[in-house]
mmCIF file of C-alpha atoms in Angstrom:
data_model
loop_
_atom_site.group_PDB
_atom_site.id
_atom_site.type_symbol
_atom_site.label_atom_id
_atom_site.label_comp_id
_atom_site.label_asym_id
_atom_site.label_seq_id
_atom_site.Cartn_x
_atom_site.Cartn_y
_atom_site.Cartn_z
ATOM 1 C CA MET A 1 -30.885 -82.971 13.469
ATOM 2 C CA ARG A 2 -33.713 -85.542 13.024
ATOM 3 C CA THR A 3 -32.045 -86.673 9.717
ATOM 4 C CA VAL A 4 -28.774 -87.209 11.456
ATOM 5 C CA TYR A 5 -30.455 -89.275 14.115
ATOM 6 C CA PHE A 6 -32.337 -91.616 11.823
ATOM 7 C CA SER A 7 -29.177 -92.008 9.574
ATOM 8 C CA LEU A 8 -27.076 -93.234 12.684
ATOM 9 C CA ARG A 9 -30.003 -95.613 13.849
ATOM 10 C CA ARG A 10 -30.059 -97.008 10.166
ATOM 11 C CA LEU A 11 -26.240 -97.396 10.040
ATOM 12 C CA LEU A 12 -26.337 -99.359 13.318
ATOM 13 C CA ARG A 13 -28.956 -101.737 12.220
ATOM 14 C CA ILE A 14 -27.039 -102.410 8.895
ATOM 15 C CA MET A 15 -23.970 -103.192 10.925
ATOM 16 C CA ALA A 16 -25.844 -105.567 13.184
ATOM 17 C CA GLY A 17 -27.444 -107.453 10.428
ATOM 18 C CA PHE A 18 -24.378 -107.909 8.231
ATOM 19 C CA SER A 19 -21.760 -108.592 10.883
ATOM 20 C CA TYR A 20 -20.706 -111.837 9.058
ATOM 21 C CA ASN A 21 -19.119 -110.043 6.085
ATOM 22 C CA ARG A 22 -16.533 -107.332 7.283
ATOM 23 C CA SER A 23 -15.945 -105.953 3.828
ATOM 24 C CA PHE A 24 -19.601 -105.556 3.310
ATOM 25 C CA VAL A 25 -20.002 -103.804 6.721
ATOM 26 C CA TRP A 26 -17.115 -101.436 6.012
ATOM 27 C CA GLY A 27 -18.469 -100.563 2.779
ATOM 28 C CA TRP A 28 -21.855 -99.788 4.268
ATOM 29 C CA LEU A 29 -20.154 -97.899 7.053
ATOM 30 C CA TRP A 30 -18.167 -95.752 4.589
ATOM 31 C CA ARG A 31 -21.365 -95.004 2.671
ATOM 32 C CA GLY A 32 -23.160 -94.164 5.900
ATOM 33 C CA LEU A 33 -20.379 -91.800 6.977
ATOM 34 C CA GLU A 34 -20.635 -89.968 3.648
ATOM 35 C CA PHE A 35 -24.373 -89.715 3.911
ATOM 36 C CA LEU A 36 -23.882 -88.514 7.523
ATOM 37 C CA TRP A 37 -21.411 -85.831 6.366
ATOM 38 C CA CYS A 38 -23.912 -84.523 3.771
ATOM 39 C CA CYS A 39 -26.544 -84.181 6.435
ATOM 40 C CA VAL A 40 -24.125 -82.301 8.822
ATOM 41 C CA LYS A 41 -23.244 -79.969 5.929
ATOM 42 C CA THR A 42 -26.806 -79.375 5.192
ATOM 43 C CA VAL A 43 -28.000 -78.499 8.817
ATOM 44 C CA GLY A 44 -24.870 -76.634 9.671
ATOM 45 C CA PHE A 45 -24.144 -78.887 12.696
ATOM 46 C CA LEU A 46 -20.370 -77.943 12.657
ATOM 47 C CA PRO A 47 -18.782 -74.473 12.739
ATOM 48 C CA ARG A 48 -17.954 -73.312 9.274
ATOM 49 C CA ARG A 49 -14.287 -72.930 10.120
ATOM 50 C CA TRP A 50 -14.034 -76.445 11.224
ATOM 51 C CA PHE A 51 -15.787 -77.641 8.007
ATOM 52 C CA LYS A 52 -13.234 -75.794 5.868
ATOM 53 C CA SER A 53 -10.246 -77.239 7.735
ATOM 54 C CA ILE A 54 -11.809 -80.864 7.416
ATOM 55 C CA LYS A 55 -12.794 -80.331 3.749
ATOM 56 C CA GLY A 56 -9.189 -79.211 2.745
ATOM 57 C CA GLN A 57 -7.413 -82.267 4.285
ATOM 58 C CA GLY A 58 -5.918 -84.802 1.955
ATOM 59 C CA LYS A 59 -5.898 -82.184 -1.126
ATOM 60 C CA PRO A 60 -2.832 -80.771 -2.490
ATOM 61 C CA GLU A 61 -2.396 -76.957 -1.792
ATOM 62 C CA VAL A 62 -3.028 -74.737 -4.858
ATOM 63 C CA ASN A 63 -0.461 -72.049 -5.094
ATOM 64 C CA VAL A 64 -1.722 -69.886 -7.873
ATOM 65 C CA GLU A 65 -0.068 -66.424 -7.966
ATOM 66 C CA GLY A 66 -2.386 -63.682 -6.942
ATOM 67 C CA GLN A 67 -4.937 -65.981 -5.147
ATOM 68 C CA ARG A 68 -5.539 -66.636 -1.552
ATOM 69 C CA ASN A 69 -7.966 -68.798 0.283
ATOM 70 C CA TYR A 70 -11.065 -67.335 1.989
ATOM 71 C CA THR A 71 -9.486 -67.150 5.482
ATOM 72 C CA GLU A 72 -6.277 -65.313 4.305
ATOM 73 C CA VAL A 73 -8.414 -62.808 2.464
ATOM 74 C CA GLU A 74 -10.827 -62.400 5.390
ATOM 75 C CA GLU A 75 -7.669 -61.562 7.661
ATOM 76 C CA VAL A 76 -6.167 -59.137 5.155
ATOM 77 C CA VAL A 77 -9.454 -57.247 4.938
ATOM 78 C CA GLU A 78 -9.848 -57.075 8.704
ATOM 79 C CA GLN A 79 -6.233 -55.927 9.059
ATOM 80 C CA SER A 80 -6.685 -53.316 6.237
ATOM 81 C CA ARG A 81 -9.882 -52.078 7.916
ATOM 82 C CA CYS A 82 -8.260 -51.759 11.300
ATOM 83 C CA GLU A 83 -5.117 -49.956 9.790
ATOM 84 C CA GLY A 84 -7.479 -47.632 7.959
ATOM 85 C CA GLN A 85 -9.305 -46.740 11.091
ATOM 86 C CA ARG A 86 -6.130 -46.069 13.019
ATOM 87 C CA GLU A 87 -4.642 -44.072 10.215
ATOM 88 C CA ASN A 88 -7.802 -41.921 9.832
ATOM 89 C CA ALA A 89 -7.883 -41.350 13.575
ATOM 90 C CA ALA A 90 -4.211 -40.452 13.581
ATOM 91 C CA ASP A 91 -4.623 -38.195 10.692
ATOM 92 C CA GLY A 92 -7.463 -36.498 12.602
ATOM 93 C CA GLU A 93 -5.360 -35.928 15.659
ATOM 94 C CA ARG A 94 -2.410 -34.706 13.721
ATOM 95 C CA ALA A 95 -4.743 -32.156 11.896
ATOM 96 C CA ALA A 96 -6.095 -31.164 15.472
ATOM 97 C CA ASP A 97 -2.576 -30.711 16.774
ATOM 98 C CA SER A 98 -1.721 -28.510 13.920
ATOM 99 C CA ASN A 99 -4.547 -26.221 14.503
ATOM 100 C CA ARG A 100 -3.899 -26.124 18.243
ATOM 101 C CA ASP A 101 -0.245 -25.191 17.552
ATOM 102 C CA LEU A 102 -1.403 -22.253 15.376
ATOM 103 C CA ALA A 103 -3.801 -21.110 18.263
ATOM 104 C CA TYR A 104 -1.026 -21.424 20.775
ATOM 105 C CA GLU A 105 1.354 -19.177 19.006
ATOM 106 C CA SER A 106 -0.178 -16.182 20.609
ATOM 107 C CA SER A 107 -0.341 -17.828 24.072
ATOM 108 C CA PRO A 108 2.330 -17.850 26.642
ATOM 109 C CA ARG A 109 4.494 -20.907 26.617
ATOM 110 C CA LEU A 110 6.221 -23.006 29.112
ATOM 111 C CA ASN A 111 9.901 -22.194 28.850
ATOM 112 C CA LYS A 112 11.508 -24.873 30.898
ATOM 113 C CA ASP A 113 12.960 -27.966 29.151
ATOM 114 C CA GLY A 114 10.697 -27.425 25.989
ATOM 115 C CA ALA A 115 12.943 -25.713 23.582
ATOM 116 C CA THR A 116 14.902 -28.651 22.340
ATOM 117 C CA PHE A 117 11.815 -30.416 20.878
ATOM 118 C CA ASP A 118 11.250 -27.767 18.373
ATOM 119 C CA SER A 119 14.376 -28.293 16.353
ATOM 120 C CA GLU A 120 14.859 -31.970 17.068
ATOM 121 C CA ASP A 121 11.489 -33.331 16.455
ATOM 122 C CA GLU A 122 12.676 -36.230 14.364
ATOM 123 C CA GLU A 123 14.696 -37.614 17.069
ATOM 124 C CA TYR A 124 11.590 -38.516 19.009
ATOM 125 C CA ARG A 125 9.920 -40.454 16.221
ATOM 126 C CA VAL A 126 8.920 -44.080 17.469
ATOM 127 C CA GLU A 127 7.559 -47.111 15.727
ATOM 128 C CA ILE A 128 4.543 -49.071 16.832
ATOM 129 C CA THR A 129 6.743 -52.156 17.463
ATOM 130 C CA ASP A 130 8.799 -50.282 20.156
ATOM 131 C CA GLU A 131 8.590 -51.513 23.668
ATOM 132 C CA LEU A 132 5.901 -49.613 25.771
ATOM 133 C CA TYR A 133 4.526 -48.024 22.586
ATOM 134 C CA CYS A 134 1.059 -46.865 23.318
ATOM 135 C CA GLY A 135 -1.378 -46.692 20.458
ATOM 136 C CA TYR A 136 -3.537 -44.138 22.086
ATOM 137 C CA ASP A 137 -0.677 -41.618 22.773
ATOM 138 C CA SER A 138 0.191 -39.267 19.942
ATOM 139 C CA THR A 139 2.955 -37.456 21.950
ATOM 140 C CA TRP A 140 5.764 -38.849 19.874
ATOM 141 C CA GLU A 141 4.152 -38.533 16.448
ATOM 142 C CA THR A 142 5.717 -36.229 13.731
ATOM 143 C CA LYS A 143 3.814 -34.560 10.862
ATOM 144 C CA GLU A 144 6.273 -36.356 8.460
ATOM 145 C CA GLN A 145 5.997 -39.706 10.140
ATOM 146 C CA PRO A 146 5.254 -42.228 7.453
ATOM 147 C CA LYS A 147 2.166 -44.479 7.853
ATOM 148 C CA SER A 148 3.135 -48.087 8.774
ATOM 149 C CA THR A 149 1.640 -51.000 7.043
ATOM 150 C CA LEU A 150 2.332 -53.275 10.013
ATOM 151 C CA PRO A 151 -0.582 -54.155 12.498
ATOM 152 C CA ARG A 152 -0.424 -52.602 15.873
ATOM 153 C CA ILE A 153 1.858 -54.499 18.129
ATOM 154 C CA ARG A 154 2.980 -53.876 21.615
ATOM 155 C CA ARG A 155 6.005 -55.857 22.729
ATOM 156 C CA PRO A 156 5.276 -57.304 26.016
ATOM 157 C CA ALA A 157 6.864 -55.339 28.912
ATOM 158 C CA ALA A 158 8.670 -56.813 31.737
ATOM 159 C CA SER A 159 6.057 -58.462 34.163
ATOM 160 C CA ARG A 160 6.952 -56.328 37.191
ATOM 161 C CA TYR A 161 5.345 -53.235 35.466
ATOM 162 C CA TYR A 162 3.020 -54.669 32.999
ATOM 163 C CA ASN A 163 -0.019 -53.898 35.016
ATOM 164 C CA LYS A 164 1.195 -50.470 35.349
ATOM 165 C CA PHE A 165 1.440 -49.980 31.555
ATOM 166 C CA SER A 166 -2.013 -51.467 31.174
ATOM 167 C CA ARG A 167 -3.398 -48.896 33.339
ATOM 168 C CA PHE A 168 -1.742 -46.183 31.478
ATOM 169 C CA GLU A 169 -3.055 -47.558 28.204
ATOM 170 C CA ASN A 170 -6.566 -47.572 29.575
ATOM 171 C CA SER A 171 -6.284 -43.919 30.796
ATOM 172 C CA ALA A 172 -4.568 -42.971 27.574
ATOM 173 C CA ARG A 173 -7.653 -44.068 25.562
ATOM 174 C CA ASP A 174 -9.992 -41.558 27.557
ATOM 175 C CA MET A 175 -7.368 -38.841 27.170
ATOM 176 C CA GLN A 176 -6.914 -39.343 23.502
ATOM 177 C CA ASN A 177 -10.850 -39.020 23.117
ATOM 178 C CA TYR A 178 -10.556 -35.648 24.833
ATOM 179 C CA ARG A 179 -7.542 -34.481 22.819
ATOM 180 C CA ARG A 180 -9.322 -35.437 19.492
ATOM 181 C CA ASP A 181 -12.351 -33.360 20.503
ATOM 182 C CA TYR A 182 -14.553 -36.229 21.528
ATOM 183 C CA PRO A 183 -15.039 -38.257 18.250
ATOM 184 C CA ASN A 184 -17.149 -40.626 20.389
ATOM 185 C CA GLN A 185 -18.879 -40.576 23.689
ATOM 186 C CA THR A 186 -18.132 -43.739 25.917
ATOM 187 C CA ARG A 187 -21.187 -43.354 28.260
ATOM 188 C CA GLN A 188 -24.510 -44.807 27.142
ATOM 189 C CA GLN A 189 -26.839 -42.217 25.733
ATOM 190 C CA CYS A 190 -29.476 -42.954 28.360
ATOM 191 C CA PHE A 191 -27.160 -41.588 31.066
ATOM 192 C CA ILE A 192 -26.490 -38.222 29.029
ATOM 193 C CA LYS A 193 -28.837 -35.328 29.346
ATOM 194 C CA PRO A 194 -29.931 -34.017 25.989
ATOM 195 C CA VAL A 195 -27.733 -31.266 24.604
ATOM 196 C CA SER A 196 -29.352 -27.887 25.046
ATOM 197 C CA ASP A 197 -29.091 -25.061 22.409
ATOM 198 C CA ASP A 198 -29.762 -22.452 25.054
ATOM 199 C CA ASN A 199 -26.247 -22.193 26.016
ATOM 200 C CA PRO A 200 -26.960 -22.954 29.821
ATOM 201 C CA ASN A 201 -23.150 -23.030 30.759
ATOM 202 C CA LEU A 202 -22.617 -19.670 29.285
ATOM 203 C CA LYS A 203 -25.666 -18.209 30.902
ATOM 204 C CA PHE A 204 -24.645 -19.717 34.344
ATOM 205 C CA TYR A 205 -21.172 -18.023 33.916
ATOM 206 C CA LEU A 206 -22.772 -14.671 32.996
ATOM 207 C CA GLY A 207 -24.835 -14.884 36.178
ATOM 208 C CA LEU A 208 -28.161 -15.297 34.309
ATOM 209 C CA THR A 209 -29.107 -18.743 35.642
ATOM 210 C CA PRO A 210 -28.178 -20.700 38.855
ATOM 211 C CA SER A 211 -26.543 -24.147 38.894
ATOM 212 C CA LEU A 212 -28.744 -27.297 39.239
ATOM 213 C CA PRO A 213 -29.783 -28.788 41.524
ATOM 214 C CA ASP A 214 -28.089 -26.608 43.971
ATOM 215 C CA GLY A 215 -29.615 -23.379 42.788
ATOM 216 C CA VAL A 216 -26.351 -21.375 43.243
ATOM 217 C CA TYR A 217 -25.351 -18.429 40.956
ATOM 218 C CA ILE A 218 -21.809 -17.929 39.883
ATOM 219 C CA HIS A 219 -21.133 -14.871 42.126
ATOM 220 C CA GLN A 220 -22.464 -16.926 45.180
ATOM 221 C CA PHE A 221 -19.869 -19.566 44.504
ATOM 222 C CA HIS A 222 -17.118 -17.033 44.304
ATOM 223 C CA SER A 223 -18.067 -15.098 47.418
ATOM 224 C CA GLU A 224 -19.875 -17.657 49.660
ATOM 225 C CA TRP A 225 -17.985 -20.854 48.967
ATOM 226 C CA PHE A 226 -14.553 -19.467 49.070
ATOM 227 C CA ASN A 227 -12.705 -21.059 52.073
ATOM 228 C CA LYS A 228 -15.616 -23.297 52.783
ATOM 229 C CA TYR A 229 -13.562 -26.459 52.404
ATOM 230 C CA ASP A 230 -16.102 -28.878 54.091
ATOM 231 C CA LYS A 231 -18.769 -27.792 51.487
ATOM 232 C CA LEU A 232 -16.318 -27.856 48.676
ATOM 233 C CA GLU A 233 -15.310 -31.430 49.532
ATOM 234 C CA SER A 234 -18.675 -33.034 50.374
ATOM 235 C CA VAL A 235 -20.822 -31.505 47.552
ATOM 236 C CA HIS A 236 -20.406 -33.223 44.295
ATOM 237 C CA SER A 237 -22.803 -31.466 41.882
ATOM 238 C CA TYR A 238 -21.042 -28.133 41.524
ATOM 239 C CA ILE A 239 -17.741 -29.134 39.672
ATOM 240 C CA GLN A 240 -19.657 -29.961 36.420
ATOM 241 C CA TRP A 241 -21.010 -26.248 36.395
ATOM 242 C CA LEU A 242 -17.790 -24.622 37.419
ATOM 243 C CA PHE A 243 -15.868 -26.526 34.830
ATOM 244 C CA PRO A 244 -18.126 -27.791 32.012
ATOM 245 C CA LEU A 245 -16.885 -30.123 29.368
ATOM 246 C CA GLN A 246 -18.167 -31.752 25.998
ATOM 247 C CA GLU A 247 -18.277 -34.946 28.147
ATOM 248 C CA PRO A 248 -20.962 -35.690 30.816
ATOM 249 C CA GLY A 249 -20.072 -35.887 34.468
ATOM 250 C CA MET A 250 -22.110 -37.232 37.472
ATOM 251 C CA ASN A 251 -24.502 -34.483 37.784
ATOM 252 C CA TYR A 252 -27.338 -35.302 35.413
ATOM 253 C CA GLU A 253 -28.746 -31.889 35.671
ATOM 254 C CA ALA A 254 -25.661 -30.218 34.247
ATOM 255 C CA SER A 255 -25.304 -29.765 30.570
ATOM 256 C CA THR A 256 -22.421 -30.647 28.314
ATOM 257 C CA LEU A 257 -20.729 -27.971 26.256
ATOM 258 C CA THR A 258 -21.584 -27.619 22.633
ATOM 259 C CA LYS A 259 -19.222 -26.348 19.840
ATOM 260 C CA GLU A 260 -21.154 -23.040 19.477
ATOM 261 C CA GLU A 261 -21.274 -22.584 23.132
ATOM 262 C CA ILE A 262 -17.478 -22.917 23.298
ATOM 263 C CA LYS A 263 -16.842 -20.294 20.722
ATOM 264 C CA GLU A 264 -19.205 -17.833 22.399
ATOM 265 C CA PHE A 265 -17.828 -18.480 25.786
ATOM 266 C CA CYS A 266 -14.185 -17.991 24.529
ATOM 267 C CA GLN A 267 -15.280 -14.696 23.032
ATOM 268 C CA ASN A 268 -16.996 -13.341 26.091
ATOM 269 C CA SER A 269 -14.535 -11.450 28.469
ATOM 270 C CA ILE A 270 -17.047 -11.645 31.478
ATOM 271 C CA ALA A 271 -17.395 -15.528 31.200
ATOM 272 C CA LYS A 272 -13.693 -15.881 30.873
ATOM 273 C CA ALA A 273 -12.991 -13.676 33.922
ATOM 274 C CA ASN A 274 -15.459 -15.629 35.987
ATOM 275 C CA LEU A 275 -13.731 -18.963 34.985
ATOM 276 C CA LEU A 276 -10.502 -17.479 36.173
ATOM 277 C CA THR A 277 -12.072 -16.758 39.439
ATOM 278 C CA SER A 278 -13.486 -20.342 39.649
ATOM 279 C CA TYR A 279 -10.033 -21.559 38.956
ATOM 280 C CA LYS A 280 -8.576 -19.505 41.900
ATOM 281 C CA LEU A 281 -11.311 -20.753 44.188
ATOM 282 C CA MET A 282 -10.362 -24.483 43.505
ATOM 283 C CA LEU A 283 -6.677 -23.875 43.605
ATOM 284 C CA ASP A 284 -7.138 -22.482 47.027
ATOM 285 C CA PHE A 285 -9.102 -25.565 48.054
ATOM 286 C CA TYR A 286 -6.082 -27.656 47.026
ATOM 287 C CA GLY A 287 -3.594 -25.578 48.761
ATOM 288 C CA ILE A 288 -2.301 -23.661 45.647
ATOM 289 C CA ARG A 289 -2.294 -20.219 44.500
ATOM 290 C CA LEU A 290 -1.970 -18.609 41.099
ATOM 291 C CA ARG A 291 1.307 -16.711 40.993
ATOM 292 C CA ASP A 292 1.340 -15.221 37.436
ATOM 293 C CA LYS A 293 -1.896 -14.433 35.800
ATOM 294 C CA ASN A 294 -0.165 -14.198 32.310
ATOM 295 C CA THR A 295 1.948 -17.539 32.352
ATOM 296 C CA GLY A 296 -0.423 -19.455 34.583
ATOM 297 C CA GLU A 297 2.516 -20.346 37.023
ATOM 298 C CA VAL A 298 1.467 -21.627 40.434
ATOM 299 C CA GLU A 299 2.958 -22.196 43.794
ATOM 300 C CA ARG A 300 2.012 -23.489 47.247
ATOM 301 C CA ALA A 301 -0.456 -21.352 49.163
ATOM 302 C CA SER A 302 -0.113 -20.641 52.893
ATOM 303 C CA ASN A 303 -2.623 -23.415 53.661
ATOM 304 C CA TRP A 304 -0.937 -26.029 51.532
ATOM 305 C CA ARG A 305 -0.109 -28.614 54.322
ATOM 306 C CA ASP A 306 -3.612 -29.035 55.450
ATOM 307 C CA ARG A 307 -4.991 -29.013 51.994
ATOM 308 C CA PHE A 308 -2.525 -31.558 50.728
ATOM 309 C CA ASP A 309 -3.552 -33.806 53.540
ATOM 310 C CA ASN A 310 -7.049 -33.582 52.199
ATOM 311 C CA LEU A 311 -5.868 -34.281 48.663
ATOM 312 C CA ASN A 312 -4.069 -37.485 49.812
ATOM 313 C CA SER A 313 -7.063 -38.786 51.658
ATOM 314 C CA HIS A 314 -9.844 -37.884 49.222
ATOM 315 C CA THR A 315 -8.606 -39.166 45.932
ATOM 316 C CA HIS A 316 -11.867 -38.456 43.862
ATOM 317 C CA ASN A 317 -10.250 -34.893 43.838
ATOM 318 C CA ASN A 318 -7.942 -36.331 41.137
ATOM 319 C CA LEU A 319 -10.955 -36.676 38.809
ATOM 320 C CA ARG A 320 -11.895 -32.996 39.544
ATOM 321 C CA ILE A 321 -8.403 -31.875 38.693
ATOM 322 C CA THR A 322 -8.506 -33.749 35.452
ATOM 323 C CA ARG A 323 -11.743 -32.000 34.638
ATOM 324 C CA ILE A 324 -10.347 -28.645 35.537
ATOM 325 C CA LEU A 325 -7.336 -29.175 33.255
ATOM 326 C CA LYS A 326 -9.522 -30.273 30.330
ATOM 327 C CA CYS A 327 -11.955 -27.200 30.897
ATOM 328 C CA LEU A 328 -8.993 -24.731 30.988
ATOM 329 C CA ALA A 329 -7.881 -25.702 27.563
ATOM 330 C CA THR A 330 -11.485 -25.859 26.182
ATOM 331 C CA LEU A 331 -12.650 -22.445 27.330
ATOM 332 C CA GLY A 332 -9.592 -20.186 26.555
ATOM 333 C CA TYR A 333 -6.821 -20.997 29.063
ATOM 334 C CA PRO A 334 -4.591 -23.677 27.430
ATOM 335 C CA HIS A 335 -1.413 -22.034 28.635
ATOM 336 C CA TYR A 336 -2.487 -22.782 32.153
ATOM 337 C CA GLN A 337 -2.376 -26.471 31.779
ATOM 338 C CA ALA A 338 1.427 -27.235 31.793
ATOM 339 C CA PRO A 339 2.336 -25.082 34.693
ATOM 340 C CA LEU A 340 -0.300 -26.723 37.017
ATOM 341 C CA VAL A 341 0.722 -30.251 35.814
ATOM 342 C CA ARG A 342 4.416 -29.386 36.448
ATOM 343 C CA PHE A 343 3.684 -28.215 39.895
ATOM 344 C CA PHE A 344 1.981 -31.628 40.656
ATOM 345 C CA LEU A 345 5.005 -33.361 39.264
ATOM 346 C CA GLN A 346 7.303 -31.470 41.447
ATOM 347 C CA GLU A 347 5.110 -32.235 44.592
ATOM 348 C CA THR A 348 4.702 -35.822 43.850
ATOM 349 C CA LEU A 349 8.098 -36.810 42.473
ATOM 350 C CA ILE A 350 10.479 -34.380 44.004
ATOM 351 C CA HIS A 351 8.967 -33.327 47.377
ATOM 352 C CA LYS A 352 6.964 -36.579 47.683
ATOM 353 C CA GLU A 353 4.130 -34.659 49.446
ATOM 354 C CA LEU A 354 1.272 -36.089 47.343
ATOM 355 C CA PRO A 355 1.798 -39.785 47.040
ATOM 356 C CA ASN A 356 -1.787 -40.715 46.374
ATOM 357 C CA VAL A 357 -1.887 -38.285 43.484
ATOM 358 C CA LYS A 358 1.235 -39.388 41.752
ATOM 359 C CA ASP A 359 -0.643 -42.086 39.497
ATOM 360 C CA SER A 360 -3.221 -39.600 38.371
ATOM 361 C CA VAL A 361 -0.527 -37.152 37.598
ATOM 362 C CA LEU A 362 1.247 -39.454 35.260
ATOM 363 C CA ASN A 363 -1.692 -41.167 33.708
ATOM 364 C CA TYR A 364 -4.122 -38.225 33.344
ATOM 365 C CA PHE A 365 -2.795 -34.755 34.222
ATOM 366 C CA VAL A 366 0.259 -34.939 31.862
ATOM 367 C CA PHE A 367 -1.776 -36.212 28.953
ATOM 368 C CA ALA A 368 -4.555 -33.545 29.408
ATOM 369 C CA VAL A 369 -2.011 -31.110 28.097
ATOM 370 C CA LEU A 370 -2.961 -30.380 24.592
ATOM 371 C CA ASP A 371 0.240 -28.901 23.378
ATOM 372 C CA LYS A 372 2.449 -31.844 22.167
ATOM 373 C CA LYS A 373 5.761 -30.153 22.824
ATOM 374 C CA GLN A 374 4.644 -29.310 26.399
ATOM 375 C CA ARG A 375 3.566 -32.817 26.992
ATOM 376 C CA ARG A 376 7.039 -34.065 25.909
ATOM 377 C CA SER A 377 8.770 -31.643 28.151
ATOM 378 C CA LEU A 378 6.589 -32.640 31.184
ATOM 379 C CA ILE A 379 7.208 -36.404 30.421
ATOM 380 C CA LYS A 380 10.997 -35.691 30.109
ATOM 381 C CA PHE A 381 10.871 -33.847 33.536
ATOM 382 C CA ALA A 382 8.956 -36.760 35.012
ATOM 383 C CA TYR A 383 11.417 -39.384 33.809
ATOM 384 C CA ALA A 384 14.363 -37.353 35.084
ATOM 385 C CA ASN A 385 12.755 -37.261 38.608
ATOM 386 C CA TYR A 386 11.353 -40.861 38.710
ATOM 387 C CA ASP A 387 12.928 -42.964 41.313
ATOM 388 C CA ARG A 388 12.700 -46.317 39.521
ATOM 389 C CA LYS A 389 13.423 -45.535 35.894
ATOM 390 C CA ASP A 390 13.237 -49.125 34.900
ATOM 391 C CA GLU A 391 9.495 -48.961 35.918
ATOM 392 C CA PHE A 392 8.708 -45.791 34.082
ATOM 393 C CA VAL A 393 5.973 -46.794 31.449
ATOM 394 C CA TRP A 394 4.669 -43.333 30.169
ATOM 395 C CA CYS A 395 6.896 -43.204 27.137
ATOM 396 C CA PRO A 396 8.443 -45.711 24.772
ATOM 397 C CA LYS A 397 11.691 -47.323 25.868
ATOM 398 C CA LYS A 398 13.592 -45.793 22.868
ATOM 399 C CA ILE A 399 12.857 -42.325 24.098
ATOM 400 C CA GLN A 400 13.917 -43.236 27.654
ATOM 401 C CA MET A 401 17.230 -44.680 26.449
ATOM 402 C CA MET A 402 17.935 -41.611 24.414
ATOM 403 C CA TRP A 403 17.393 -39.384 27.544
ATOM 404 C CA SER A 404 19.530 -41.572 29.633
ATOM 405 C CA SER A 405 22.319 -41.498 27.284
ATOM 406 C CA ALA A 406 22.114 -37.782 26.859
ATOM 407 C CA SER A 407 22.299 -37.308 30.674
ATOM 408 C CA LYS A 408 25.555 -39.410 31.109
ATOM 409 C CA PRO A 409 28.788 -37.621 31.134
ATOM 410 C CA GLN A 410 30.823 -37.917 27.877
ATOM 411 C CA LYS A 411 34.129 -39.801 28.169
ATOM 412 C CA GLN A 412 37.110 -37.680 27.235
#
């Protein structure tokens, strides 16, 4: 910068001393500007991108076949890198979905509204350029779907529900991380308790160790906390023990699940039986009861009205329910997910008893369901019962238009 300063001062002196000869002054001015430019280039005073644009002015474009300028190549490389990451992530999720489909063949399925998707999977293929396409939602992907070479583009939605779609997109990112078996953790490592190899969650569910920091054993939860609604509402450290996940919660003294612990948990009948009892405990807290142990079908409990009021007034329970849904699938009860989500869809969209739960049902509960066909069935059910269909943002417009056309009576 000192070089630039002295160059400018010298240039001004030259202009002042030779003002009688304009051509001479302009000649020196031009030489001074050239010298100044060399200095700027040397010290890097201007951004490189500006320097490139100025440097290229006044020169004819060189269109040699197979060659591109630096900026174009940079953009192509960046686009290819992003596309590669998306394709790899999509491949991983498709593989995970295939493995889960095989695992679910022996599990009870939701029979309502789901059968049409098995034989007509191709009808539900969407493109990344479709309106309301969400890049974090694999619900509409098919195994045969070709990989697109286009960059991910979301066509702008109508302004009246743009914010609603943005909220869905943010929640979809979290749910995709869960469905892909947590390829990355979003919370900073300093807030995550080191993973233990001692299977603390399994030991807790076998009654060998108590929860922390409360010091309560699993059998005490089931016997002493049942119907203790004030305690279940006000205490926030137990839910991470009753429904552990591979992601951390707000209780630092609770441990996240490990892959080996999940495997051992699912093979242990005592642990799974205790998890089922914990599920019934929380269902009762929410005014719900398990109607069918085999299918996971649920219904209103006798205390539903009072408990629904609590759900509407204490929305942090929506986070708890999302955790419960994730845990059910992780620890051996994937077929329990869809019936519970369908119950909440009925109560929010049809009976309208839980208005403060509706957004969580559509943004989180539905997309916690691992089975892709069941997710499609639940979204279709939600769309059919949604009051303002023009504001429905939880699936691409192409799918909505197809459903609307199918529901219209055919002209004779």
